[in-house]
Amino acid sequence: PGDLLGQLAPLGSGLATSSVEAREAGRVGVLATSRFSSAISEDPEVAVAVTGRLVELLSESDRRRTDALCIGIDARVATELLALAELTGDSSVQLTQSELASLCLASRSSVATVLAELRESGAIDASRGRVTLREVDHLRHLAGTSPGS
């Protein structure tokens, strides 16, 4: 809720190319580039808010690219599942293997293998389009975020 999409395009000369698929009903607002630029120019609070969100997005993008180069796929899958559960406040996360693979910068087949191993160990339950976290401590250990890891 309340997120921005396509916010980089009006700041440069590119076209907005963001896309989104809603999992449930919601409201969307569209702001023309000229109005967006005016809002940033005329209201420092808007400029600070947009800049802050852009920094968050760029930091997250950098983290994912670094993780893809330096961290194994099992740790990346665990990290993303834990982050999504924390974001939603629910241990049951609704996403497909392809969506999780995209978040992990990995192939769907690699993610499917990790999910099968996690399911076999009892760390998760997985069904079509949904992963339920069962053994959070095990996932934290895999992600390298548990005490002593």
Short mmCIF file of C-alpha atoms in Angstrom, two decimals:
data_model
loop_
_atom_site.label_atom_id
_atom_site.label_comp_id
_atom_site.label_asym_id
_atom_site.label_seq_id
_atom_site.Cartn_x
_atom_site.Cartn_y
_atom_site.Cartn_z
CA PRO A 1 0.00 0.00 0.00
CA GLY A 2 1.15 3.48 -0.84
CA ASP A 3 4.08 2.45 -3.00
CA LEU A 4 5.33 4.26 -6.09
CA LEU A 5 5.75 2.66 -9.50
CA GLY A 6 7.57 4.13 -12.46
CA GLN A 7 9.00 6.95 -10.34
CA LEU A 8 12.37 6.99 -12.09
CA ALA A 9 11.08 7.82 -15.55
CA PRO A 10 9.86 11.37 -14.83
CA LEU A 11 13.21 12.20 -13.24
CA GLY A 12 15.06 11.33 -16.45
CA SER A 13 14.09 11.21 -20.06
CA GLY A 14 12.86 7.61 -20.10
CA LEU A 15 9.41 6.17 -20.35
CA ALA A 16 7.71 4.61 -17.36
CA THR A 17 7.98 0.86 -17.86
CA SER A 18 6.87 -0.48 -14.49
CA SER A 19 4.13 -3.05 -14.36
CA VAL A 20 2.21 -4.53 -11.49
CA GLU A 21 -0.27 -7.30 -10.98
CA ALA A 22 -2.71 -6.90 -8.11
CA ARG A 23 -3.53 -9.95 -6.02
CA GLU A 24 -6.63 -8.23 -4.66
CA ALA A 25 -8.77 -5.19 -5.37
CA GLY A 26 -7.14 -1.83 -4.79
CA ARG A 27 -6.95 1.74 -5.98
CA VAL A 28 -4.39 3.17 -8.37
CA GLY A 29 -3.61 6.80 -9.06
CA VAL A 30 -1.80 8.04 -12.13
CA LEU A 31 0.12 11.28 -12.14
CA ALA A 32 1.29 12.87 -15.39
CA THR A 33 5.03 13.55 -15.63
CA SER A 34 4.46 17.32 -15.63
CA ARG A 35 2.39 17.17 -12.42
CA PHE A 36 4.88 14.85 -10.79
CA SER A 37 7.78 17.16 -11.69
CA SER A 38 5.85 20.17 -10.40
CA ALA A 39 5.06 18.43 -7.13
CA ILE A 40 8.75 17.64 -6.59
CA SER A 41 9.82 21.17 -7.51
CA GLU A 42 7.21 22.94 -5.42
CA ASP A 43 7.06 20.78 -2.29
CA PRO A 44 10.30 19.79 -0.55
CA GLU A 45 8.45 17.13 1.49
CA VAL A 46 7.41 15.39 -1.72
CA ALA A 47 10.97 15.59 -3.05
CA VAL A 48 12.40 14.16 0.16
CA ALA A 49 9.81 11.35 0.26
CA VAL A 50 10.42 10.36 -3.37
CA THR A 51 14.20 10.54 -2.94
CA GLY A 52 14.00 8.41 0.19
CA ARG A 53 11.95 5.76 -1.58
CA LEU A 54 14.33 5.76 -4.55
CA VAL A 55 17.28 5.22 -2.21
CA GLU A 56 15.44 2.28 -0.60
CA LEU A 57 14.72 0.73 -4.00
CA LEU A 58 18.29 1.18 -5.24
CA SER A 59 19.71 -0.24 -2.01
CA GLU A 60 17.44 -3.28 -2.29
CA SER A 61 18.42 -3.75 -5.93
CA ASP A 62 22.12 -3.55 -5.03
CA ARG A 63 21.64 -6.05 -2.19
CA ARG A 64 19.94 -8.54 -4.50
CA ARG A 65 22.65 -8.26 -7.16
CA THR A 66 25.40 -8.66 -4.54
CA ASP A 67 23.60 -11.62 -2.98
CA ALA A 68 23.27 -13.27 -6.40
CA LEU A 69 27.04 -13.10 -6.82
CA CYS A 70 28.12 -13.95 -3.28
CA ILE A 71 25.44 -16.03 -1.56
CA GLY A 72 24.10 -19.47 -2.40
CA ILE A 73 20.60 -19.97 -3.72
CA ASP A 74 19.40 -21.68 -0.53
CA ALA A 75 20.33 -18.61 1.54
CA ARG A 76 18.73 -16.26 -1.01
CA VAL A 77 15.46 -18.23 -1.01
CA ALA A 78 15.39 -18.29 2.81
CA THR A 79 16.17 -14.55 2.97
CA GLU A 80 13.39 -13.63 0.56
CA LEU A 81 10.81 -15.89 2.25
CA LEU A 82 11.64 -14.40 5.65
CA ALA A 83 11.50 -10.85 4.27
CA LEU A 84 8.12 -11.45 2.62
CA ALA A 85 6.69 -13.02 5.77
CA GLU A 86 7.89 -10.05 7.80
CA LEU A 87 6.52 -7.57 5.26
CA THR A 88 3.08 -9.19 5.20
CA GLY A 89 3.00 -10.11 8.88
CA ASP A 90 1.95 -13.62 7.87
CA SER A 91 3.90 -16.88 7.86
CA SER A 92 2.00 -17.89 4.73
CA VAL A 93 3.36 -16.08 1.68
CA GLN A 94 1.46 -16.00 -1.59
CA LEU A 95 3.83 -16.17 -4.58
CA THR A 96 4.79 -18.51 -7.39
CA GLN A 97 8.13 -20.21 -7.88
CA SER A 98 8.76 -17.89 -10.83
CA GLU A 99 8.09 -14.82 -8.68
CA LEU A 100 10.42 -16.10 -5.96
CA ALA A 101 13.06 -16.90 -8.59
CA SER A 102 12.82 -13.35 -9.88
CA LEU A 103 13.32 -11.96 -6.36
CA CYS A 104 16.32 -14.25 -5.85
CA LEU A 105 17.80 -13.54 -9.29
CA ALA A 106 17.80 -17.28 -9.93
CA SER A 107 16.21 -19.79 -12.27
CA ARG A 108 12.81 -21.21 -11.43
CA SER A 109 14.24 -24.73 -11.47
CA SER A 110 16.93 -23.79 -8.90
CA VAL A 111 14.27 -22.28 -6.64
CA ALA A 112 12.05 -25.34 -7.10
CA THR A 113 14.93 -27.57 -5.97
CA VAL A 114 15.53 -25.47 -2.85
CA LEU A 115 11.82 -25.37 -2.04
CA ALA A 116 11.63 -29.17 -2.36
CA GLU A 117 14.57 -29.53 0.04
CA LEU A 118 12.98 -27.07 2.50
CA ARG A 119 9.65 -28.91 2.27
CA GLU A 120 11.39 -32.25 2.85
CA SER A 121 13.17 -30.88 5.94
CA GLY A 122 9.88 -29.55 7.35
CA ALA A 123 11.00 -25.91 7.19
CA ILE A 124 8.13 -24.99 4.87
CA ASP A 125 4.89 -26.24 3.41
CA ALA A 126 4.43 -25.35 -0.22
CA SER A 127 1.46 -25.61 -2.51
CA ARG A 128 0.62 -23.95 -5.78
CA GLY A 129 1.26 -20.23 -5.36
CA ARG A 130 1.77 -20.34 -1.58
CA VAL A 131 4.65 -21.04 0.81
CA THR A 132 4.03 -21.40 4.55
CA LEU A 133 7.00 -20.98 6.86
CA ARG A 134 7.07 -23.73 9.53
CA GLU A 135 10.61 -23.69 10.94
CA VAL A 136 11.60 -20.02 10.97
CA ASP A 137 14.78 -20.68 12.96
CA HIS A 138 15.96 -23.10 10.27
CA LEU A 139 15.27 -20.50 7.58
CA ARG A 140 17.09 -17.83 9.60
CA HIS A 141 20.06 -20.15 9.93
CA LEU A 142 20.11 -20.73 6.16
CA ALA A 143 19.82 -16.99 5.56
CA GLY A 144 22.67 -16.35 7.97
CA THR A 145 20.55 -14.20 10.27
CA SER A 146 20.25 -16.45 13.31
CA PRO A 147 22.42 -15.94 16.38
CA GLY A 148 25.69 -17.77 15.93
CA SER A 149 25.38 -18.18 12.18
#
